[in-house]
PDB file of C-alpha atoms in Angstrom:
ATOM      1  CA  MET A   1     134.425 131.967  89.165  1.00 47.00           C
ATOM      2  CA  ASN A   2     133.381 129.895  92.005  1.00 55.00           C
ATOM      3  CA  ASP A   3     134.484 126.380  91.719  1.00 60.00           C
ATOM      4  CA  ASP A   4     131.680 125.037  94.102  1.00 65.00           C
ATOM      5  CA  LEU A   5     128.984 126.188  91.472  1.00 65.00           C
ATOM      6  CA  ASN A   6     130.807 124.209  88.576  1.00 71.00           C
ATOM      7  CA  ARG A   7     131.737 121.065  90.952  1.00 73.00           C
ATOM      8  CA  PRO A   8     129.078 118.258  90.456  1.00 81.00           C
ATOM      9  CA  GLN A   9     127.069 117.491  93.557  1.00 92.00           C
ATOM     10  CA  GLY A  10     127.969 113.719  93.650  1.00 96.00           C
ATOM     11  CA  ARG A  11     131.138 112.386  95.009  1.00 96.00           C
ATOM     12  CA  TYR A  12     133.952 111.329  93.057  1.00 97.00           C
ATOM     13  CA  PHE A  13     136.027 108.248  93.234  1.00 98.00           C
ATOM     14  CA  GLU A  14     138.538 109.281  95.506  1.00 97.00           C
ATOM     15  CA  GLU A  15     135.800 110.325  97.940  1.00 97.00           C
ATOM     16  CA  LEU A  16     134.202 106.876  98.414  1.00 98.00           C
ATOM     17  CA  THR A  17     136.631 105.074 100.289  1.00 97.00           C
ATOM     18  CA  PRO A  18     135.339 101.608 101.998  1.00 98.00           C
ATOM     19  CA  GLY A  19     133.268 101.980 105.302  1.00 98.00           C
ATOM     20  CA  THR A  20     131.944 105.478 104.427  1.00 97.00           C
ATOM     21  CA  VAL A  21     128.200 105.937 105.314  1.00 98.00           C
ATOM     22  CA  ILE A  22     126.344 108.488 103.454  1.00 97.00           C
ATOM     23  CA  ARG A  23     122.876 109.332 105.054  1.00 97.00           C
ATOM     24  CA  HIS A  24     120.795 110.838 101.973  1.00 97.00           C
ATOM     25  CA  ARG A  25     118.720 114.273 102.777  1.00 96.00           C
ATOM     26  CA  VAL A  26     115.652 113.235 100.626  1.00 97.00           C
ATOM     27  CA  THR A  27     112.911 111.266 101.674  1.00 98.00           C
ATOM     28  CA  ARG A  28     109.763 110.395 100.093  1.00 98.00           C
ATOM     29  CA  THR A  29     106.391 109.207 101.267  1.00 98.00           C
ATOM     30  CA  ILE A  30     104.939 106.524  98.673  1.00 98.00           C
ATOM     31  CA  THR A  31     101.659 107.257  97.560  1.00 98.00           C
ATOM     32  CA  GLU A  32      98.636 105.039  96.520  1.00 98.00           C
ATOM     33  CA  ALA A  33      99.062 106.817  92.949  1.00 98.00           C
ATOM     34  CA  ASP A  34     102.690 105.912  93.002  1.00 98.00           C
ATOM     35  CA  ASN A  35     102.120 102.629  93.262  1.00 98.00           C
ATOM     36  CA  VAL A  36      99.162 102.078  90.662  1.00 98.00           C
ATOM     37  CA  PHE A  37     100.942 104.144  88.230  1.00 98.00           C
ATOM     38  CA  PHE A  38     104.325 102.485  88.551  1.00 98.00           C
ATOM     39  CA  THR A  39     102.795  98.880  88.132  1.00 98.00           C
ATOM     40  CA  THR A  40     100.231  99.822  85.402  1.00 97.00           C
ATOM     41  CA  LEU A  41     103.129 101.686  83.642  1.00 97.00           C
ATOM     42  CA  THR A  42     105.520  98.508  83.928  1.00 97.00           C
ATOM     43  CA  MET A  43     102.856  96.180  82.693  1.00 97.00           C
ATOM     44  CA  ASN A  44     102.585  94.268  86.253  1.00 97.00           C
ATOM     45  CA  PRO A  45      98.777  93.011  86.893  1.00 96.00           C
ATOM     46  CA  GLN A  46      99.558  91.786  90.302  1.00 97.00           C
ATOM     47  CA  PRO A  47      96.515  92.342  92.268  1.00 98.00           C
ATOM     48  CA  LEU A  48      98.342  92.556  95.398  1.00 97.00           C
ATOM     49  CA  HIS A  49      99.407  95.937  94.257  1.00 97.00           C
ATOM     50  CA  LEU A  50      96.207  96.956  92.266  1.00 97.00           C
ATOM     51  CA  ASP A  51      93.269  95.498  94.071  1.00 97.00           C
ATOM     52  CA  ARG A  52      92.168  96.716  97.343  1.00 97.00           C
ATOM     53  CA  GLU A  53      89.850  94.035  98.076  1.00 98.00           C
ATOM     54  CA  TYR A  54      92.247  91.021  96.903  1.00 98.00           C
ATOM     55  CA  ALA A  55      94.714  92.572  99.136  1.00 98.00           C
ATOM     56  CA  ALA A  56      92.843  92.788 101.938  1.00 98.00           C
ATOM     57  CA  ALA A  57      92.324  89.173 101.944  1.00 98.00           C
ATOM     58  CA  THR A  58      95.839  88.354 102.227  1.00 98.00           C
ATOM     59  CA  GLU A  59      98.270  88.155 105.506  1.00 97.00           C
ATOM     60  CA  PHE A  60      99.032  91.718 104.362  1.00 98.00           C
ATOM     61  CA  GLY A  61      95.522  93.303 104.824  1.00 98.00           C
ATOM     62  CA  GLN A  62      96.236  96.382 102.466  1.00 98.00           C
ATOM     63  CA  PRO A  63      97.858  96.599  98.993  1.00 98.00           C
ATOM     64  CA  LEU A  64     101.417  96.301  98.731  1.00 98.00           C
ATOM     65  CA  VAL A  65     103.961  98.864  97.266  1.00 98.00           C
ATOM     66  CA  ASN A  66     105.596  97.142  93.988  1.00 98.00           C
ATOM     67  CA  SER A  67     109.111  96.009  95.242  1.00 98.00           C
ATOM     68  CA  MET A  68     110.635  97.627  91.908  1.00 98.00           C
ATOM     69  CA  LEU A  69     109.220 100.800  92.938  1.00 98.00           C
ATOM     70  CA  THR A  70     110.789 100.318  96.176  1.00 98.00           C
ATOM     71  CA  LEU A  71     114.018  99.480  94.416  1.00 98.00           C
ATOM     72  CA  SER A  72     113.917 102.226  92.121  1.00 98.00           C
ATOM     73  CA  LEU A  73     113.096 104.702  94.961  1.00 98.00           C
ATOM     74  CA  LEU A  74     116.200 103.569  97.085  1.00 98.00           C
ATOM     75  CA  VAL A  75     118.642 104.372  93.774  1.00 98.00           C
ATOM     76  CA  GLY A  76     117.150 107.577  93.365  1.00 98.00           C
ATOM     77  CA  LEU A  77     117.410 108.493  96.653  1.00 98.00           C
ATOM     78  CA  SER A  78     120.852 108.198  96.950  1.00 98.00           C
ATOM     79  CA  VAL A  79     121.928 110.161  93.431  1.00 97.00           C
ATOM     80  CA  PRO A  80     122.259 113.633  95.195  1.00 96.00           C
ATOM     81  CA  GLU A  81     124.802 112.787  97.722  1.00 96.00           C
ATOM     82  CA  LEU A  82     126.241 110.107  95.724  1.00 97.00           C
ATOM     83  CA  THR A  83     126.480 109.926  91.693  1.00 97.00           C
ATOM     84  CA  LEU A  84     124.727 113.486  90.446  1.00 97.00           C
ATOM     85  CA  GLY A  85     127.314 114.702  88.130  1.00 96.00           C
ATOM     86  CA  THR A  86     129.884 111.928  88.636  1.00 97.00           C
ATOM     87  CA  LEU A  87     128.512 108.917  87.474  1.00 97.00           C
ATOM     88  CA  VAL A  88     129.896 107.089  84.459  1.00 98.00           C
ATOM     89  CA  ALA A  89     127.788 104.321  84.531  1.00 97.00           C
ATOM     90  CA  ASN A  90     125.911 101.933  86.466  1.00 97.00           C
ATOM     91  CA  LEU A  91     127.481  98.287  85.960  1.00 97.00           C
ATOM     92  CA  GLY A  92     125.241  95.775  88.075  1.00 98.00           C
ATOM     93  CA  LEU A  93     122.697  95.663  91.006  1.00 98.00           C
ATOM     94  CA  THR A  94     122.851  92.536  93.126  1.00 98.00           C
ATOM     95  CA  ASP A  95     122.171  91.087  96.113  1.00 98.00           C
ATOM     96  CA  VAL A  96     118.418  92.701  95.988  1.00 98.00           C
ATOM     97  CA  VAL A  97     116.126  91.713  99.300  1.00 98.00           C
ATOM     98  CA  PHE A  98     113.282  93.185 100.516  1.00 98.00           C
ATOM     99  CA  PRO A  99     113.032  92.239 104.424  1.00 98.00           C
ATOM    100  CA  LYS A 100     109.693  94.032 105.381  1.00 98.00           C
ATOM    101  CA  PRO A 101     107.003  95.109 102.988  1.00 98.00           C
ATOM    102  CA  VAL A 102     106.074  98.680 102.010  1.00 98.00           C
ATOM    103  CA  PHE A 103     102.794  99.858 102.255  1.00 98.00           C
ATOM    104  CA  HIS A 104     100.972 103.180 100.980  1.00 98.00           C
ATOM    105  CA  GLY A 105     102.005 106.077 103.170  1.00 98.00           C
ATOM    106  CA  ASP A 106     105.013 104.881 104.431  1.00 98.00           C
ATOM    107  CA  THR A 107     108.155 107.026 104.313  1.00 98.00           C
ATOM    108  CA  ILE A 108     111.559 106.027 102.642  1.00 98.00           C
ATOM    109  CA  ARG A 109     114.734 107.213 103.491  1.00 98.00           C
ATOM    110  CA  ALA A 110     118.182 105.899 102.196  1.00 98.00           C
ATOM    111  CA  GLU A 111     121.617 105.433 103.464  1.00 98.00           C
ATOM    112  CA  SER A 112     124.740 103.791 101.414  1.00 98.00           C
ATOM    113  CA  GLU A 113     127.730 102.053 102.446  1.00 98.00           C
ATOM    114  CA  VAL A 114     130.748 102.120 100.526  1.00 98.00           C
ATOM    115  CA  LEU A 115     131.936  98.354 100.556  1.00 98.00           C
ATOM    116  CA  GLU A 116     134.696  98.398  97.780  1.00 98.00           C
ATOM    117  CA  ALA A 117     136.495 100.388  95.413  1.00 98.00           C
ATOM    118  CA  ARG A 118     139.362  99.873  92.964  1.00 98.00           C
ATOM    119  CA  GLU A 119     140.701 101.938  89.845  1.00 97.00           C
ATOM    120  CA  SER A 120     139.662 100.962  86.588  1.00 96.00           C
ATOM    121  CA  ARG A 121     141.793  99.064  84.376  1.00 96.00           C
ATOM    122  CA  SER A 122     140.370 100.126  81.115  1.00 95.00           C
ATOM    123  CA  ARG A 123     139.928 103.909  81.919  1.00 95.00           C
ATOM    124  CA  PRO A 124     142.189 105.943  83.880  1.00 95.00           C
ATOM    125  CA  ASN A 125     139.566 108.592  84.413  1.00 96.00           C
ATOM    126  CA  ALA A 126     137.477 106.408  86.579  1.00 98.00           C
ATOM    127  CA  GLY A 127     137.151 103.943  89.344  1.00 98.00           C
ATOM    128  CA  LEU A 128     134.432 101.121  90.133  1.00 98.00           C
ATOM    129  CA  VAL A 129     132.818 101.517  93.560  1.00 98.00           C
ATOM    130  CA  THR A 130     130.506  98.869  95.166  1.00 98.00           C
ATOM    131  CA  VAL A 131     128.171 100.495  97.522  1.00 98.00           C
ATOM    132  CA  GLU A 132     125.434  98.867  99.706  1.00 98.00           C
ATOM    133  CA  HIS A 133     121.838 100.929  99.508  1.00 98.00           C
ATOM    134  CA  ARG A 134     119.609 100.475 102.169  1.00 98.00           C
ATOM    135  CA  ALA A 135     115.999 101.908 102.019  1.00 98.00           C
ATOM    136  CA  ILE A 136     114.491 102.387 105.645  1.00 98.00           C
ATOM    137  CA  ASN A 137     111.009 103.278 106.638  1.00 98.00           C
ATOM    138  CA  GLN A 138     109.545 105.673 109.284  1.00 98.00           C
ATOM    139  CA  ARG A 139     109.470 102.790 111.948  1.00 98.00           C
ATOM    140  CA  ASP A 140     113.203 102.667 111.350  1.00 98.00           C
ATOM    141  CA  GLU A 141     113.005  99.061 109.572  1.00 98.00           C
ATOM    142  CA  VAL A 142     115.281  98.135 106.508  1.00 98.00           C
ATOM    143  CA  VAL A 143     112.776  97.589 103.926  1.00 98.00           C
ATOM    144  CA  ALA A 144     115.184  96.652 100.775  1.00 98.00           C
ATOM    145  CA  ARG A 145     118.596  96.500 100.613  1.00 98.00           C
ATOM    146  CA  CYS A 146     121.077  95.937  97.476  1.00 98.00           C
ATOM    147  CA  LYS A 147     124.578  96.077  96.376  1.00 98.00           C
ATOM    148  CA  ARG A 148     125.172  98.606  93.297  1.00 98.00           C
ATOM    149  CA  THR A 149     128.531  98.607  91.374  1.00 98.00           C
ATOM    150  CA  ALA A 150     129.072 102.072  89.767  1.00 98.00           C
ATOM    151  CA  LEU A 151     132.096 103.474  87.419  1.00 98.00           C
ATOM    152  CA  MET A 152     132.485 106.951  89.037  1.00 98.00           C
ATOM    153  CA  GLN A 153     134.697 109.718  87.923  1.00 97.00           C
ATOM    154  CA  LYS A 154     138.106 110.644  89.208  1.00 97.00           C
ATOM    155  CA  LYS A 155     138.399 114.369  90.352  1.00 94.00           C
ATOM    156  CA  PRO A 156     139.608 116.061  87.513  1.00 88.00           C
ATOM    157  CA  SER A 157     143.033 117.173  89.199  1.00 81.00           C
ATOM    158  CA  ALA A 158     143.507 113.266  89.686  1.00 62.00           C
ATOM    159  CA  VAL A 159     143.161 112.522  86.048  1.00 59.00           C
ATOM    160  CA  SER A 160     145.845 115.225  84.733  1.00 55.00           C
ATOM    161  CA  ARG A 161     148.921 113.754  87.207  1.00 50.00           C
TER     162      ARG A 161
END
């Protein structure tokens, strides 16, 4: 049996040392349909996201992508290389900022930097990792940033020692 086929795609606690930067491979262009669907699904009536005429009269001149969609996309883009199959639990998001607006048609990529890692006091098979996620548009502008703390699995061999 090939062990690589059974290994989770995400990284284990031991692979997430402070200073590690992961540039996530998947990118996503946000469409108007994405924005309208997300905004209405979450019961947000903000005309800045839903009303083209209203948004045209603002300083932005066009609808803005809902910042919660941007945040969700940012975290989602990180999953394949970071937490897929190795996450125990998300423990929190802090320091969320949106330094630049996101518009329909913007393509977002993400990167994550490991800030802290420590062993769990209550779970010998896991550790706590804090990363800073950054969303970057096609103009190389950071459009969102947040810190995320996650409880991550240790490698199975590290647990059995």
